[in-house]
XYZ file of C-alpha atoms in Angstrom:
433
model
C -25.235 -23.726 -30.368
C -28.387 -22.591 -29.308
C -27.853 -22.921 -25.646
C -24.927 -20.794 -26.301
C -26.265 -18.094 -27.180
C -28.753 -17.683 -24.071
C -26.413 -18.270 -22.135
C -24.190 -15.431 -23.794
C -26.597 -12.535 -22.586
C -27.305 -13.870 -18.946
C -23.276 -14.199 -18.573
C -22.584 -10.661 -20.291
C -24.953 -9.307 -17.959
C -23.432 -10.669 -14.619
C -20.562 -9.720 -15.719
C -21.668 -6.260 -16.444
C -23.226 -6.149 -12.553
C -19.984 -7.235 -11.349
C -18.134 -4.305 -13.121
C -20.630 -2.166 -11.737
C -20.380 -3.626 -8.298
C -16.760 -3.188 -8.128
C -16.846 0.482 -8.875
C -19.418 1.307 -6.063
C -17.614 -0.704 -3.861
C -13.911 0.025 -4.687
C -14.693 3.704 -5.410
C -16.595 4.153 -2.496
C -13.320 2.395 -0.777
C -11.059 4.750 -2.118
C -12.864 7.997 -1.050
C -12.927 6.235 2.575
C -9.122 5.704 2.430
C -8.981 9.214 0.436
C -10.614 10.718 4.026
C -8.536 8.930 5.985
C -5.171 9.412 4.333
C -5.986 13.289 3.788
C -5.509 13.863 7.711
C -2.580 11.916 8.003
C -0.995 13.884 4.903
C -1.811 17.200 6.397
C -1.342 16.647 10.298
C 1.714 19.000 10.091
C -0.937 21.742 9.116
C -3.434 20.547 11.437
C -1.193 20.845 14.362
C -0.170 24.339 15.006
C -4.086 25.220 14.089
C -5.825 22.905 16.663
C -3.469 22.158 18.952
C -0.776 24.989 19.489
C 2.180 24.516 21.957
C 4.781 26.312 20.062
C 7.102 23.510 18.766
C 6.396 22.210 15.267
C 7.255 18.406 16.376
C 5.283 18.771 18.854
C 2.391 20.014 17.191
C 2.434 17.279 14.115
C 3.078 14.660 16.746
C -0.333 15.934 18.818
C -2.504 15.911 15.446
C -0.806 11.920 14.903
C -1.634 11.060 18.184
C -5.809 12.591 17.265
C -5.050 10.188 14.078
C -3.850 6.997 15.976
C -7.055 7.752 18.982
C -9.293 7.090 15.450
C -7.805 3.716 14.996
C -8.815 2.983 18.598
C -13.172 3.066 17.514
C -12.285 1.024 14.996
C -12.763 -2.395 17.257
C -16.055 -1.185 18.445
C -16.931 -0.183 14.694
C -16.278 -3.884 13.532
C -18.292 -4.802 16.064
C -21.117 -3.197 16.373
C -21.693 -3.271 12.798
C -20.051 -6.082 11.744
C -22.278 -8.399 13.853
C -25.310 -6.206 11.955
C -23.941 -7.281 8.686
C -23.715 -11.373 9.187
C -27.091 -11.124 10.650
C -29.105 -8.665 8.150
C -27.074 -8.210 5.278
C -24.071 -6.316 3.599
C -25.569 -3.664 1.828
C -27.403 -1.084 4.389
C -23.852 -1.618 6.495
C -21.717 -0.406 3.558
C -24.422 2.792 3.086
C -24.057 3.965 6.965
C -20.104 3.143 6.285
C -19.817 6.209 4.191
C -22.488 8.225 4.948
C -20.915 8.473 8.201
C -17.286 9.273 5.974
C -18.571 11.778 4.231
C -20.150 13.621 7.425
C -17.176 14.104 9.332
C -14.993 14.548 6.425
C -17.077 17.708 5.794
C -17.415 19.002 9.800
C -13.654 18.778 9.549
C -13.614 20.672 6.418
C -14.936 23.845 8.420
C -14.346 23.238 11.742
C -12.815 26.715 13.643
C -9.399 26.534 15.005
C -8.170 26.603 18.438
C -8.068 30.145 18.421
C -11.280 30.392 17.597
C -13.186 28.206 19.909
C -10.869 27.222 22.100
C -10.158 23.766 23.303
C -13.479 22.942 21.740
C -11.802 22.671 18.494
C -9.428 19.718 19.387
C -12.768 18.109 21.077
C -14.901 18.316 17.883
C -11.799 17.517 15.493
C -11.134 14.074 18.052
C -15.459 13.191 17.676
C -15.037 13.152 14.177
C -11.628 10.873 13.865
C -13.659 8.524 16.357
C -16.642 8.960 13.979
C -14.427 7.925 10.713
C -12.721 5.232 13.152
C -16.591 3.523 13.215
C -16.807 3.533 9.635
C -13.362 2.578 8.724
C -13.433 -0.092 10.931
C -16.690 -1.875 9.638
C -15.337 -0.347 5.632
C -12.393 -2.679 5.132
C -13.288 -5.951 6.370
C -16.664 -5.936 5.252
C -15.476 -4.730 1.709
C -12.708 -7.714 1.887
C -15.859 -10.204 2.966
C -18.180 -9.047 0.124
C -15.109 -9.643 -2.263
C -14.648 -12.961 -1.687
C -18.506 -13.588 -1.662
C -18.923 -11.498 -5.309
C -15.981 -13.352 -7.112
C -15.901 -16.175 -9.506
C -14.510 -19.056 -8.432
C -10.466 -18.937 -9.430
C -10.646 -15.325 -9.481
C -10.851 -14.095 -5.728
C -6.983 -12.634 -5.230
C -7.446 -10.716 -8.282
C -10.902 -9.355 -7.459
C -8.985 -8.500 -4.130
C -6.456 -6.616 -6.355
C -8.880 -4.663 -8.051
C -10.509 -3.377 -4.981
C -6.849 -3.217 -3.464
C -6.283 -0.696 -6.483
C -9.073 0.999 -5.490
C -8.041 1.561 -1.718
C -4.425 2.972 -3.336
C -6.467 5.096 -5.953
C -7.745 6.802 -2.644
C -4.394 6.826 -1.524
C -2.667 8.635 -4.583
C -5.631 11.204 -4.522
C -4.969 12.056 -1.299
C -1.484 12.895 -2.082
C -2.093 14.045 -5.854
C -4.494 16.594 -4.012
C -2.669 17.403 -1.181
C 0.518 18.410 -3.805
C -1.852 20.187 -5.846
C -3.480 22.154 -3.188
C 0.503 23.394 -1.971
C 1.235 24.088 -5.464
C -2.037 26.590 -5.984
C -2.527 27.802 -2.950
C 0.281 30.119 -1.118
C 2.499 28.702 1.856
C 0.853 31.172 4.378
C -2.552 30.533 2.984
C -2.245 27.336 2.932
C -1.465 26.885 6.648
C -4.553 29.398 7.712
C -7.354 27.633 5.214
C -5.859 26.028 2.008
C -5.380 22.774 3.753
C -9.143 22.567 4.054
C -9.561 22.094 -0.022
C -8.681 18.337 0.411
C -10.945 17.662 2.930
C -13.825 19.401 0.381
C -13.496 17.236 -2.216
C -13.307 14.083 -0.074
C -16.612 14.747 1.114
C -18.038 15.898 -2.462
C -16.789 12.389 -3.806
C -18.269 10.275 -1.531
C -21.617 11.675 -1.781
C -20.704 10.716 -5.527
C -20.197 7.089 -4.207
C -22.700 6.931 -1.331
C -25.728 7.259 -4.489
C -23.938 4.601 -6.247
C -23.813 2.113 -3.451
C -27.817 2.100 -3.663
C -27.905 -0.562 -6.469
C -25.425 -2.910 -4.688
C -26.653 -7.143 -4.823
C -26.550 -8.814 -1.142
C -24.091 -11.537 -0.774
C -25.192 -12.493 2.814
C -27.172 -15.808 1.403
C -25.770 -16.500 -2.090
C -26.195 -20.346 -2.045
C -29.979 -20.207 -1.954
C -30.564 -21.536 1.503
C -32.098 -18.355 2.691
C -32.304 -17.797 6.581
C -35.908 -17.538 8.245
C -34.860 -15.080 10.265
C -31.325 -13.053 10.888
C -28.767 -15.191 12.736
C -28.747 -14.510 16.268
C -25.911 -12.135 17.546
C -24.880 -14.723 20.050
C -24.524 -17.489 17.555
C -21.930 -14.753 15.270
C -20.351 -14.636 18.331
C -19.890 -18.540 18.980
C -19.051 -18.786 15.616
C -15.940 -15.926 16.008
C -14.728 -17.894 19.422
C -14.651 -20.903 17.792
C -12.496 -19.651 15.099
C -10.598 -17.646 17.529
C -6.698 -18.793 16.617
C -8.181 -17.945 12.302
C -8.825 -14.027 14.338
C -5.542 -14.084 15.973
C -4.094 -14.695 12.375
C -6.135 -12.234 11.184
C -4.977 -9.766 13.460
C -1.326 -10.099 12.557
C -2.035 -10.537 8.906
C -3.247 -6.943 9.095
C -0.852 -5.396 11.673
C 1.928 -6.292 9.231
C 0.413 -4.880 6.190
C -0.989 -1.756 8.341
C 2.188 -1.005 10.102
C 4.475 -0.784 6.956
C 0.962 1.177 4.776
C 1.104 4.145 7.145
C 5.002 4.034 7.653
C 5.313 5.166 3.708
C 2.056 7.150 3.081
C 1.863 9.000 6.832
C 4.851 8.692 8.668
C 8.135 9.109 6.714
C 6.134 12.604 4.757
C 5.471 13.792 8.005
C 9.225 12.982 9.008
C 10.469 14.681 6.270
C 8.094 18.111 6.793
C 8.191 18.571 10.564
C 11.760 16.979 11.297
C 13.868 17.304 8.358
C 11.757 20.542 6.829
C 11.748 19.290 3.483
C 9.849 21.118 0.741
C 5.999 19.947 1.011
C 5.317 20.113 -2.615
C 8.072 17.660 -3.124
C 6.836 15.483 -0.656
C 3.034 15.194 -1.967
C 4.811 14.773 -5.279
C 6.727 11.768 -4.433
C 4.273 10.166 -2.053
C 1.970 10.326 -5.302
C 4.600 8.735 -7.397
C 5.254 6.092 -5.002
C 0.936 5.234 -4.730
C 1.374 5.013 -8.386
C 3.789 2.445 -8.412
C 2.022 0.731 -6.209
C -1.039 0.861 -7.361
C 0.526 -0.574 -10.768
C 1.594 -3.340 -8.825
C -1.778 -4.665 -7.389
C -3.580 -6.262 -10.196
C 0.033 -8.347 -11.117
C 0.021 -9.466 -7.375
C -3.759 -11.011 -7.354
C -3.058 -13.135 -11.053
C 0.020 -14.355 -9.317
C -2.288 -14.958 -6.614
C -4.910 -17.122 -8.008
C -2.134 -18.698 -10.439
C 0.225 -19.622 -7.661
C -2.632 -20.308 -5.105
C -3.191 -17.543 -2.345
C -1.637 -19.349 0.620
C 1.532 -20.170 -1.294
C 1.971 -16.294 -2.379
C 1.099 -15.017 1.244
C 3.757 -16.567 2.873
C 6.334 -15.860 -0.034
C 5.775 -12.222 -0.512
C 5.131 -11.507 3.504
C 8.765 -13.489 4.106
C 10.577 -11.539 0.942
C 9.382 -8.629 2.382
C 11.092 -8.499 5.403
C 14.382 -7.427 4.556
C 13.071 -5.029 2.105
C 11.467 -2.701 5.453
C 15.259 -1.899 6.074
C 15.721 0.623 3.788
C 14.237 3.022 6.270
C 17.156 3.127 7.604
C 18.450 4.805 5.219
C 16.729 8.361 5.779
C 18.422 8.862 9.074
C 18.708 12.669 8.136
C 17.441 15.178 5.803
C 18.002 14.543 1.881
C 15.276 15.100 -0.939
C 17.371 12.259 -3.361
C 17.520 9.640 0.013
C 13.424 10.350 0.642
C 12.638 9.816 -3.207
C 14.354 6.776 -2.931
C 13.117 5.257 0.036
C 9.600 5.685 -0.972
C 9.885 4.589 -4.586
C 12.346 1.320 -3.367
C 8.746 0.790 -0.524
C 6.597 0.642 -3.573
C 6.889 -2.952 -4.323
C 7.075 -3.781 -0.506
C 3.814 -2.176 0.319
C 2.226 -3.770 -3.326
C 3.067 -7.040 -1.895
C 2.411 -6.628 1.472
C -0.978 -4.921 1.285
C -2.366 -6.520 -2.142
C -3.112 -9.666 -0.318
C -3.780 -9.009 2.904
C -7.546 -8.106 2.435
C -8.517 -11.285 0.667
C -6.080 -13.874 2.987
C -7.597 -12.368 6.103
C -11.439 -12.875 4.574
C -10.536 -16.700 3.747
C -9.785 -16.702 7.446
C -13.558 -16.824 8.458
C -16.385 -18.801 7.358
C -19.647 -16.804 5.728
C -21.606 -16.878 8.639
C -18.927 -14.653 10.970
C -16.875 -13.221 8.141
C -17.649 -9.777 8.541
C -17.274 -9.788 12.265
C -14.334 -12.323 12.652
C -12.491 -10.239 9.731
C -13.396 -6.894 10.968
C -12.815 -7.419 14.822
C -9.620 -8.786 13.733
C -8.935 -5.960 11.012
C -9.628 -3.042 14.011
C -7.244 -4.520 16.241
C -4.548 -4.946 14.035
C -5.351 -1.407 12.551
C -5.826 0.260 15.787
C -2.631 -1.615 17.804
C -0.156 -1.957 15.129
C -1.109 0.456 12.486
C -2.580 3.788 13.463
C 0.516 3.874 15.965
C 3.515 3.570 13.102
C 3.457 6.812 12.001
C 3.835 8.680 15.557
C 6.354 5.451 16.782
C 8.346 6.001 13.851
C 8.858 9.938 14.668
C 9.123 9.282 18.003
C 12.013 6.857 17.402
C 13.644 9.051 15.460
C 13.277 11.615 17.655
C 14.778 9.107 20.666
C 17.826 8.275 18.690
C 16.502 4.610 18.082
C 15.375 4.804 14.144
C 17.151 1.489 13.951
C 14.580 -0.327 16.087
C 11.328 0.546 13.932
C 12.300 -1.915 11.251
C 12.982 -4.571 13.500
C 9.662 -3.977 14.713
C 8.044 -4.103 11.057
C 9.703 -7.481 10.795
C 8.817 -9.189 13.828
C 5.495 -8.330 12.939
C 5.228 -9.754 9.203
C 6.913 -12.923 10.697
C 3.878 -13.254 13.014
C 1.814 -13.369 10.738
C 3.508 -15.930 8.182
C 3.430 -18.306 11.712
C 0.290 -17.799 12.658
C -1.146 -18.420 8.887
C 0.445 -21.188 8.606
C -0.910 -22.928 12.106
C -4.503 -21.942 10.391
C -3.718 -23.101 7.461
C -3.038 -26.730 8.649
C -5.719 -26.931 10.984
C -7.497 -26.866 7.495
C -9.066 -23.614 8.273
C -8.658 -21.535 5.229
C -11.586 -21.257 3.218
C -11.267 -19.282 -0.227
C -8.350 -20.095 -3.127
C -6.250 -21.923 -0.532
């Protein structure tokens, strides 16, 4: 009995630093996503401001393609700074991460418009989506990495669905904002300097976050066999090369997830404002309905996880899912009841599709290269496959060819079930197999 109760207090209080670890990590996640999303949610106000031509499409498609360039640092965010965090340590990594956020999130905040300072406006307003393409490229993967490395053994998918609620708390604030903002704030002011409010409180929040990321543990070396020195960069390198068919996976894991995230929170509420003209208020409102659901639906999908065992509900969900991306299709033209419904019926496909991901593509890589195998792989799949669904969707649409974007979502989620499953029996996943 005795030993029982000192053990009580030591166990209370790890438990207690994990608690407080997840919050500075998953809130600090969500304001990143929060930053990111906000853009994406307001690129048909963006537009005409920064990049005037004239035609409203046109316009919103311009300010997507300034979103999809971001996706393109995020490679050369993973790693650069991925390699820094397998050889010195998680911590100071996840501190520049949103620092950096938080920096650009404010420049863009109260950057002039084109008519302002000319072209100079779509120059600075392009640095700072390659700025938040560093961060967000080093953010994700090294959040997924530190994940695995924090949680208790039989409890890593559900620790990945807690900080995947996190990432889709970001999410819905970017659209619960973003509908609040239109609802306040009058169409035409809106589209000369309301749409700037968003952007405001991102940046207030993650200074919020940024302090609270101070008091985070290091995971690097968590079996007590502390390095001498920091491993060199070319032996992260080796390590990523050897693994190299684990990054493919890895790449395709998150090009499924990525492709069908930003088709449902960027693409189709940009499809509905700048094609179909739908009322923007409705849209924030059911894009934040829609995160909600999902959101709901992340902490059920990671205790399936670890009850089921992570490999066997990877390849389940991803397969299940790929009829389910269809039902795009069915917003061929405009419709407030048809949008509602398409989003709400994507709620569980993006719950099961993204509340995984994270934590299958960390159990990819071993400790030593995790960050950099993870986030090299994360960019690319990011930057290829997901940064470019929401302009490929509209430009389908546009083309006549909506039919072809699910097809495209599919091939890509079936991918990644192969290429898992080659990993998995070469024996090479790690973590809750």
């Amino acid at each position: 009995m005795a030993s029982l109760t000192e053990r009580s207090p030591a166990t209370t209080k790890k438990s207690l630093s994990h608690r407080r670890a997840l919050l500075a990590l998953g809130g600090g996640n969500a304001v990143e996503w929060y930053d990111w999303m906000v853009y994406g949610l307001l690129a048909s106000y963006i537009g005409p401001l920064y990049f005037p031509s004239g035609s409203s499409v046109t316009e919103t498609m311009s300010a997507l393609a300034v979103f999809a360039v971001g996706f393109a640092a995020r490679p050369l965010g993973a790693i650069i700074f991925g390699t820094l965090a397998d050889r010195i340590g998680r911590r100071a990594v996840m501190l520049f991460s949103i620092g950096s956020m938080v920096l650009s999130t404010m420049i863009i905040a109260l950057l002039p418009s084109h008519a302002v300072i000319g072209v100079w406006a779509g120059v600075i307003l392009l640095a700072c989506r390659i700025l938040q393409g560093l961060s967000t490229g080093i953010e994700a993967p090294l959040n997924s990495a530190y994940i695995v490395e924090l949680a208790p053994e039989g409890r890593t998918a559900r620790y990945g669905g807690i900080l995947s609620t996190y990432v889709q708390a970001g999410i819905v604030s970017a659209s619960l904002v973003c509908f609040l903002t239109t609802s306040v704030v009058a169409p035409d002011a809106m589209a000369s300097w309301g749409w700037r409010i968003p952007f405001v409180v991102g940046a207030v929040g993650g200074l919020v976050f940024l302090w609270l990321r101070r008091a985070l543990p290091e995971t690097l070396h968590t079996t007590g066999e502390k390095q001498a020195e920091p491993a060199r960069v070319g032996q992260v390198w080796a390590e990523v090369w050897q693994h190299r068919l684990a990054l493919l996976a890895i790449v395709f894991v998150v090009a499924g997830a990525q492709a069908l995230q930003y088709t449902w929170t960027t693409g189709l509420p940009n499809l509905a404002r700048s094609a179909y003209d739908e009322n923007p208020d409705t849209i924030f409102l059911v894009s934040t309905l829609s995160g909600i659901c999902v959101a709901a639906l992340y902490p059920l999908v990671g205790r399936l996880a670890d009850r089921k065992r992570i490999s066997r509900t990877f390849i389940a969900s991803r397969l299940a899912v790929v009829p389910l991306i269809f039902v795009v299709l069915a917003y061929q033209q405009p419709g407030m009841a048809t949008f509602t419904v398409v989003m709400l019926v994507g709620a569980p496909v993006l719950a099961f599709t993204m509340g995984l991901y994270n934590t299958v593509a960390a159990t990819l890589m071993p400790t030593s290269c995790r960050v950099t195998g993870v986030g090299l792989g994360y960019a690319i799949g990011v930057a290829g496959f997901g940064g470019t669904a929401p302009y490929l969707l509209l430009w389908l649409q546009d083309h006549g060819a909506g039919w072809a974007f699910p097809v495209y979502g599919a091939v890509l989620c079936l991918l990644s079930v192969l290429l898992y499953v080659l990993v998995f029996r070469r024996g090479a996943v790690r973590v809750g197999s």
